[in-house]
Coordinates of C-alpha atoms in Angstrom, one line a residue:
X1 CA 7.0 -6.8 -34.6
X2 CA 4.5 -4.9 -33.6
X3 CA 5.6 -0.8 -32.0
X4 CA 3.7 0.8 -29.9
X5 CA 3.6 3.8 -27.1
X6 CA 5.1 3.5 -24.5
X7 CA 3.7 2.3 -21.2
X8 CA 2.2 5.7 -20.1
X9 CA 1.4 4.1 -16.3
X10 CA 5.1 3.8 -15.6
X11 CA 5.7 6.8 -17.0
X12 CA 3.2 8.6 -15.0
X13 CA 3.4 6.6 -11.0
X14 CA 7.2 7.8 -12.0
X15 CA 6.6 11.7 -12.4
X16 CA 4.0 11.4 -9.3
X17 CA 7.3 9.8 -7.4
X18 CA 9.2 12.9 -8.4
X19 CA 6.5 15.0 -7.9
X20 CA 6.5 13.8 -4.2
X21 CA 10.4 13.2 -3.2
X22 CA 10.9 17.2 -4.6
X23 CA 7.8 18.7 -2.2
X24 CA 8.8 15.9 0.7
X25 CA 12.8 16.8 0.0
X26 CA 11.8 20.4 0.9
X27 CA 9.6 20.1 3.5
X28 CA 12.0 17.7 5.8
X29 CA 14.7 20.0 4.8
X30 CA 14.1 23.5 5.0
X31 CA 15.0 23.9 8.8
X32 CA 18.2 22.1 8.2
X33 CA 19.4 24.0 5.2
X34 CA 18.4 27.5 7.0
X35 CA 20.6 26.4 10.1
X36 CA 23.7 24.6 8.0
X37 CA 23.5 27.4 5.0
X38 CA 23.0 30.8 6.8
X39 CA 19.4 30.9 6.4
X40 CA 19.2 29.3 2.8
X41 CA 16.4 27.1 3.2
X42 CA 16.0 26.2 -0.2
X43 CA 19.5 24.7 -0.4
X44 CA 19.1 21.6 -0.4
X45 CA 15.7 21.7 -2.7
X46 CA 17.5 23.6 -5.1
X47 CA 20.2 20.7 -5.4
X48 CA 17.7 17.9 -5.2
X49 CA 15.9 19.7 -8.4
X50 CA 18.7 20.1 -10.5
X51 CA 19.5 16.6 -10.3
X52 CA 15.9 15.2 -11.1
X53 CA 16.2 17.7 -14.1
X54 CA 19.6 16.1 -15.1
X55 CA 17.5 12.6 -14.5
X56 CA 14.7 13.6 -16.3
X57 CA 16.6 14.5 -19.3
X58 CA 18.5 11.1 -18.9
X59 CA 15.2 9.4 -18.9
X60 CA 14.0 11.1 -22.0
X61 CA 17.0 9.5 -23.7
X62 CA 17.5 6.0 -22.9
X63 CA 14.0 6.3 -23.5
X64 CA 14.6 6.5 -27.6
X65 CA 17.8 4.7 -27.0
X66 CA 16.8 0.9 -28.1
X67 CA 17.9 -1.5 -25.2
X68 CA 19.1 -3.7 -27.6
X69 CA 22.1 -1.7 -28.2
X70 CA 22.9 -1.9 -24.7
X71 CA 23.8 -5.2 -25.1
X72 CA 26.9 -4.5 -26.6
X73 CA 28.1 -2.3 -23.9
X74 CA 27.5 -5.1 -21.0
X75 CA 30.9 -6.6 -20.6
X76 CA 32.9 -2.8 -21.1
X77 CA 30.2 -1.4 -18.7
X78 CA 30.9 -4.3 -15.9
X79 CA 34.3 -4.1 -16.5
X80 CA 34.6 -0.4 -15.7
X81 CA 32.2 -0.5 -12.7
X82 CA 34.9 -3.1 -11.1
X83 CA 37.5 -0.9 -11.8
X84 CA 35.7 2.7 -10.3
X85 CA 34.8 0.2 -7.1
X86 CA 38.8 -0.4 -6.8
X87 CA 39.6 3.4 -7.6
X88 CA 37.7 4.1 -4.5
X89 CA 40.3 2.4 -2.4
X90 CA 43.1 5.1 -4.0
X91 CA 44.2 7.8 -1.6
X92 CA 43.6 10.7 -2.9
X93 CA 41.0 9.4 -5.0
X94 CA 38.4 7.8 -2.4
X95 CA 36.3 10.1 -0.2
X96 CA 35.7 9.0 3.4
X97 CA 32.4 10.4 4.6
X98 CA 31.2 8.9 8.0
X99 CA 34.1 6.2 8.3
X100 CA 32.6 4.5 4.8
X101 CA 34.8 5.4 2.1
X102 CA 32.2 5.1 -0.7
X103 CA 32.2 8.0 -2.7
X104 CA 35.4 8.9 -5.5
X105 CA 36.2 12.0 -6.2
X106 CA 37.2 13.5 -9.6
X107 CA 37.9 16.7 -9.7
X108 CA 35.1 18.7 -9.4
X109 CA 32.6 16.0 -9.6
X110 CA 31.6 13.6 -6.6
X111 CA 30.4 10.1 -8.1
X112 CA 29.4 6.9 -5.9
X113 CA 30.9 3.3 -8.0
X114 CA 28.2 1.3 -6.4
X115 CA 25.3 3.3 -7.6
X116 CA 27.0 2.6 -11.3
X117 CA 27.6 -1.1 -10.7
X118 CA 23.9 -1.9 -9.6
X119 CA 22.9 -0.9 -13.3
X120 CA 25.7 -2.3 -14.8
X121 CA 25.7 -5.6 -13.1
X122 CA 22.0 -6.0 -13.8
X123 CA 22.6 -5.4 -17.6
X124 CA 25.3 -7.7 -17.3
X125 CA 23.4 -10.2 -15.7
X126 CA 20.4 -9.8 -18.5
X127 CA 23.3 -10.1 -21.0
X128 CA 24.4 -13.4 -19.5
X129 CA 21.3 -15.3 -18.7
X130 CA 19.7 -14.4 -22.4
X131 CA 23.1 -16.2 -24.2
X132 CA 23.1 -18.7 -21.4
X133 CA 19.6 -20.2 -20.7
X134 CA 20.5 -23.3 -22.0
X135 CA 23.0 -23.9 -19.3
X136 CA 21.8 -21.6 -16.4
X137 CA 20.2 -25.1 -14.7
X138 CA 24.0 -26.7 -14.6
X139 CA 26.0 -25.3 -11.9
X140 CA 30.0 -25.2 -13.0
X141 CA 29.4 -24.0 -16.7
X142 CA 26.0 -21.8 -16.1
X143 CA 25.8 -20.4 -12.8
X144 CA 28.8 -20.2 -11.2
X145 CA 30.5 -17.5 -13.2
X146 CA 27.7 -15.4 -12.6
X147 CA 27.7 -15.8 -8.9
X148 CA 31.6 -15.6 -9.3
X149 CA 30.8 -12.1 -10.4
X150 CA 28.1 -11.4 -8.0
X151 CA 30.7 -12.2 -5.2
X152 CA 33.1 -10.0 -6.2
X153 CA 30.7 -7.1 -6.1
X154 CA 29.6 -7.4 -3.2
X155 CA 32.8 -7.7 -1.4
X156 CA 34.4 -4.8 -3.4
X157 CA 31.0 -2.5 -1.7
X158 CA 31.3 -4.3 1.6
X159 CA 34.4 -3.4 2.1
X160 CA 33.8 0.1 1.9
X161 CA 32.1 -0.5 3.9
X162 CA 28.3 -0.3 2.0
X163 CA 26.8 -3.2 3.3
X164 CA 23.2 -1.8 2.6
X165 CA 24.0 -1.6 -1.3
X166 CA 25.9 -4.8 -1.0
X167 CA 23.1 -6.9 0.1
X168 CA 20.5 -4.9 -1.9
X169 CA 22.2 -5.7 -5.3
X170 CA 23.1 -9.1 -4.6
X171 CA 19.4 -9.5 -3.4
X172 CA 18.3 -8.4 -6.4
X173 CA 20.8 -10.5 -8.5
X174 CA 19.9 -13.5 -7.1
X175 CA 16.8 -13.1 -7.7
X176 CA 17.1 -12.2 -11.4
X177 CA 19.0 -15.5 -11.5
X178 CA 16.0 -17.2 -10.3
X179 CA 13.6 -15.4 -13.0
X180 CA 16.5 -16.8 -15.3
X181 CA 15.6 -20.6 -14.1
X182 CA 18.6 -21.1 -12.2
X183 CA 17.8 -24.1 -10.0
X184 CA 16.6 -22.9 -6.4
X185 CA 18.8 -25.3 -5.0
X186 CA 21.9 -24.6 -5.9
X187 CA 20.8 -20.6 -4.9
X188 CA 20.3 -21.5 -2.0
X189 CA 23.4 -23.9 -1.5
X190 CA 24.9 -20.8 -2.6
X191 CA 23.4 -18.8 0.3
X192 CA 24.2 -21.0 3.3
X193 CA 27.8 -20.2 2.3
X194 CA 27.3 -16.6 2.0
X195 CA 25.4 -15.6 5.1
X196 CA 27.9 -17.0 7.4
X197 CA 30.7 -14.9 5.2
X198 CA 28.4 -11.7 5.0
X199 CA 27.9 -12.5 9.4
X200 CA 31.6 -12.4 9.4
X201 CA 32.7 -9.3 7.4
X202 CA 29.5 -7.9 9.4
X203 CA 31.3 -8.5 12.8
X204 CA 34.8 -7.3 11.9
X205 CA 33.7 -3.9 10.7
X206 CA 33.5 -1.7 13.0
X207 CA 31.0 0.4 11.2
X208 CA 28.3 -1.9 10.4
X209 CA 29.2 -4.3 13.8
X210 CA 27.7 -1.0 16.2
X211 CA 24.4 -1.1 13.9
X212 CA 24.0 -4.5 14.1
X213 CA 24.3 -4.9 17.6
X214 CA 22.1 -1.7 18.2
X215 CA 19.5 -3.2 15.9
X216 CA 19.7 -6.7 18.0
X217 CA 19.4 -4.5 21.2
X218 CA 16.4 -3.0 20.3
X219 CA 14.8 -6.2 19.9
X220 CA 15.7 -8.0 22.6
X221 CA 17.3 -5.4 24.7
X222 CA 15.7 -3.5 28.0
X223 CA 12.8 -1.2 27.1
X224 CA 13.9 1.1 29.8
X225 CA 16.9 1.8 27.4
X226 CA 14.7 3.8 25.2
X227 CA 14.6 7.3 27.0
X228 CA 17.8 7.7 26.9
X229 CA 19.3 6.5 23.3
X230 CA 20.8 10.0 22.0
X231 CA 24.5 9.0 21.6
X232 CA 23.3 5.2 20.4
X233 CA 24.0 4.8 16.3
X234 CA 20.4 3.6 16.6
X235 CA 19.0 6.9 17.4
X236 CA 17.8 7.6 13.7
X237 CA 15.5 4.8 14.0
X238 CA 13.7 5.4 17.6
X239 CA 13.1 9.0 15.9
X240 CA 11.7 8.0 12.5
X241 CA 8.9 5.8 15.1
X242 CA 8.3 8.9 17.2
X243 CA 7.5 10.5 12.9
X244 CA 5.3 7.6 12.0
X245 CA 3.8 7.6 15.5
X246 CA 3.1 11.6 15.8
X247 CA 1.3 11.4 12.1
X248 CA -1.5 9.2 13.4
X249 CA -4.2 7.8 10.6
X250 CA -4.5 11.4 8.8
X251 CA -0.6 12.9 9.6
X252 CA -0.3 16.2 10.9
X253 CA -0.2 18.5 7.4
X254 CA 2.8 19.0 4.8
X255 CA 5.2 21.2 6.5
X256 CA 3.9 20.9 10.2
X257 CA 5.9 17.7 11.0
X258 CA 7.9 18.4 14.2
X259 CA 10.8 15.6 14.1
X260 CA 12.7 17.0 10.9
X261 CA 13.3 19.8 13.9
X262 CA 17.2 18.6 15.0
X263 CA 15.2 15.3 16.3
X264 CA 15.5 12.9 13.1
X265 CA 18.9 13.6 11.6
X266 CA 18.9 14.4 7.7
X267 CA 15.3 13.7 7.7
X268 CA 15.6 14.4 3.8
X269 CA 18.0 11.8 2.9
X270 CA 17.4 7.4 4.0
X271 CA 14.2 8.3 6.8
X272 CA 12.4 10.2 4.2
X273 CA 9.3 8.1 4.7
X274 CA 9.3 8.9 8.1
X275 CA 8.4 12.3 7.3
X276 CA 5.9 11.6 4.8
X277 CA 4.2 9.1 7.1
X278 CA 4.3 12.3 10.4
X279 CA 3.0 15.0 8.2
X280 CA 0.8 12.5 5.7
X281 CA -0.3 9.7 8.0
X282 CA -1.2 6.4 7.7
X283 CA -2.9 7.2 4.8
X284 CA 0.3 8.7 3.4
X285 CA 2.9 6.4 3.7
X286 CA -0.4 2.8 2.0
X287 CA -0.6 5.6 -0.6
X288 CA 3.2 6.0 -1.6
X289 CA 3.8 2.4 -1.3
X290 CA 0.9 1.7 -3.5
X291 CA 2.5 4.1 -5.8
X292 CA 5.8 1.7 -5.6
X293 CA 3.4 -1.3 -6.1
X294 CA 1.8 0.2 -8.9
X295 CA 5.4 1.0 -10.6
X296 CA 6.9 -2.6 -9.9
X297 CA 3.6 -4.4 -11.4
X298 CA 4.1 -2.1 -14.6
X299 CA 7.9 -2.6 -15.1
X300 CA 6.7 -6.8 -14.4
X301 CA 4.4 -6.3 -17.2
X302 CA 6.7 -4.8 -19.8
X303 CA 9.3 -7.8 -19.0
X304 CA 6.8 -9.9 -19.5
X305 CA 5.7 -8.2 -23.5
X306 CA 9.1 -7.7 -24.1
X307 CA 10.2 -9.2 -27.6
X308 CA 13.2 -11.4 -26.4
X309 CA 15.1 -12.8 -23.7
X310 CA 17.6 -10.1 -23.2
X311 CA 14.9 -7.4 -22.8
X312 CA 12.4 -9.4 -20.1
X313 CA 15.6 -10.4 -18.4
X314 CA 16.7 -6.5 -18.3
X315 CA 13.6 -5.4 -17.6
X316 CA 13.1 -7.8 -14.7
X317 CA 15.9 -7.0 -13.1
X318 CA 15.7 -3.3 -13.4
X319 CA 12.1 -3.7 -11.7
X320 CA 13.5 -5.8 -8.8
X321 CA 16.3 -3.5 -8.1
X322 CA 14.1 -0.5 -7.9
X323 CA 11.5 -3.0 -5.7
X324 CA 14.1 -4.2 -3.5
X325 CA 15.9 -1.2 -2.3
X326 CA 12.2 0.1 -1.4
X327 CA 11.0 -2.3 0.5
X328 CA 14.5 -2.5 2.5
X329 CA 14.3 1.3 2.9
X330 CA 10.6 1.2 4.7
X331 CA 12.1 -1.7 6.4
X332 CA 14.8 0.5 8.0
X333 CA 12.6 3.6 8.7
X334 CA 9.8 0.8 10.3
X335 CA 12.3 -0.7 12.6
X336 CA 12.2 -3.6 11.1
X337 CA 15.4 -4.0 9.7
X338 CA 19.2 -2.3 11.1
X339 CA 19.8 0.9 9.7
X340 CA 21.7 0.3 6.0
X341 CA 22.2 3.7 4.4
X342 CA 19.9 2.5 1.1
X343 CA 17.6 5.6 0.0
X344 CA 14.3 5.4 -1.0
X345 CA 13.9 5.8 -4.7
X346 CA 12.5 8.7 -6.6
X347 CA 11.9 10.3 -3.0
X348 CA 15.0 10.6 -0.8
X349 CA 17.5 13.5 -1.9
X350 CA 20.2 12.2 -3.3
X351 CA 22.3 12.3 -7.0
X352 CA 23.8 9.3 -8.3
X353 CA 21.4 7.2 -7.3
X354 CA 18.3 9.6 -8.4
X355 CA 20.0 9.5 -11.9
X356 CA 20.1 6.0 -12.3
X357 CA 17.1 5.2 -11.0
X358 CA 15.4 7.8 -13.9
X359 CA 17.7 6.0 -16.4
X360 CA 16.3 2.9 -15.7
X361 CA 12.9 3.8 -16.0
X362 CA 13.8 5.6 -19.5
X363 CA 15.1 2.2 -20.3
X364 CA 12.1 0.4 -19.5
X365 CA 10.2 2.9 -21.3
X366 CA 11.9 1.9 -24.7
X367 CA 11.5 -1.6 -23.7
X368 CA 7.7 -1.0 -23.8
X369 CA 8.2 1.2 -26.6
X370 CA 9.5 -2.0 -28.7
X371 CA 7.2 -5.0 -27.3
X372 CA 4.7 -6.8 -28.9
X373 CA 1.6 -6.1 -27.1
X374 CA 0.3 -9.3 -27.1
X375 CA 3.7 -11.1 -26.9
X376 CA 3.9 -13.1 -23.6
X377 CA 7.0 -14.7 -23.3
X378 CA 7.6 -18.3 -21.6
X379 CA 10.8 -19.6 -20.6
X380 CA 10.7 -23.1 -19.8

């Protein structure tokens, strides 16, 4: 087999990413770190940056790890991620932040299960479709354990309730499991079953039933209702518009956005674009989704050089996890879609999730590392 460099375009649209989410980070949260922190505005910067160093590092090596070793930690891996997701539930153990319960706490350190599982499932997934393609097309003794699993997941983070992550990673699992040549009719047999189930669990929770009937309000609701939406759970999004709509085709100018000013709350966290879209524009926000294009299409290309099944399978889901849980964030900070808690990758401040997402490009770094540069793979 043939070794070459790695792919030096990922590598780069990822430290541009970085590069962005630390100066964007600061700017939408300097005002709120000198009010919250007794004038320390570079708290949360400060935070933000050690983490991306922590990430970078991790990067660096999974990038020399080879993937192919991560094979044998697929089942262990999937089996602990089910077990932190249950932990959560443990009084004493599970930390309730904003009526979710999402985060476990362990001693000192402050760790979120369902950032964990949406690696470990997607390695698990790559795991099982590479040792199963023969099968994946029959439903009982190919598919259905695999959706078995996918199932469980997501109920285990919807009741947390994390219905964001919980559609994200099943999103992205099922469509891994399409890549894999699972038939798209028994997918989507699959899905009219499970929207009506996700509709109910939607419903009964409190949490996400006030978002969802916010989010149908402001579709079909009154106009008039706008002005006065300050105590609505919707009020995040009407402020991220007023942020795209002040920055206009050019934006107003990094630092001299007005909404990260107690209008948008935690503008540095899930309505991060919103900021970059007031203070960079238009222009900005086609720019930093190019970027995102730009890193999807690479990690695409490296599944397809990679030099066997388990490595395009990994590398395709790791690029449609990362893909996903963008375009569902712009979705959310657009209007478009009710609010779901999912940060925007490489950009939003955040810890467990901006780890994994820089070990999962370290990974895809050694997969490029390892492919045949001519190798195209075809599963038929």
């Amino acid at each position: 087999m043939e070794r070459h460099r790695i792919d030096l375009p990922l590598l780069i649209v990822t430290l541009v990413l970085v590069g962005i989410g630390s100066i964007m980070v600061y700017s939408a949260s300097y005002a709120l770190a000198e009010e919250r922190f007794h004038g320390d505005s570079g708290f949360f910067i400060k935070r933000h940056l050690g983490r991306v160093a922590i990430g970078l590092a991790i990067l660096a090596i999974f990038t020399f790890i080879d993937y192919r070793k991560l094979r044998t930690w697929a089942i262990p891996i999937i089996g602990l991620g089910l077990f932190l997701l249950v932990l959560v539930f443990v009084p004493g153990l599970g930390l309730s932040i904003r009526g979710a319960t999402r985060t476990l706490k362990l001693g000192i350190l402050n760790f979120q299960p369902a950032e964990f599982m949406k690696i470990g499932l997607i390695l698990f997934l790559a795991h099982y479709l590479d040792r199963r393609q023969q099968i994946i097309r029959q439903f009982v003794p190919g598919l259905l354990p695999a959706l078995a699993l996918i199932g469980v997941v997501f109920l285990l983070i919807a009741e947390q309730p994390d219905f964001g992550t919980a559609i994200a990673l099943s999103a992205s699992a099922g469509m891994l499991l399409f890549v894999g040549k699972a038939k798209l009719k028994h997918l989507l047999s699959i899905a009219a079953v499970g929207i009506p189930v996700v509709a109910f669990k939607l419903i009964t929770s409190d949490h996400s039933r006030k978002r969802l009937i916010t989010y149908i309000d402001r579709l079909f609701g009154d106009p008039d209702r706008l002005s006065n939406i300050r105590q609505d759970s919707d009020y995040q999004v009407y402020q991220s518009l007023i942020s795209l709509g002040n920055g206009g085709f050019f934006g107003t100018g990094l630092g001299e956005g007005r909404q990260k000013y107690h209008f948008l709350p935690d503008p540095h966290t899930d309505f991060i674009f919103a900021i970059v879209g007031e203070e960079f524009g238009f222009i900005g926000g086609i720019v930093l989704i190019g970027l995102f294009a730009v890193f999807v299409w690479r990690g695409i290309a490296i599944a397809r050089q990679a030099p066997d099944g388990f490595g395009f399978f990994l590398a395709s889901g790791l690029s449609l996890l990362i893909g996903v849980h963008v375009m569902i964030n712009l979705g959310v900070a657009t209007g478009l879609l009710p609010t779901t808690g999912i940060p925007l990758p490489f950009i939003s401040y955040g810890g467990t999730w901006t780890l994994f997402c820089l070990m999962a490009v370290g990974i895809l770094l050694n997969i490029s590392k390892n492919a045949s540069r001519w190798q195209r793979l075809r599963y038929d």
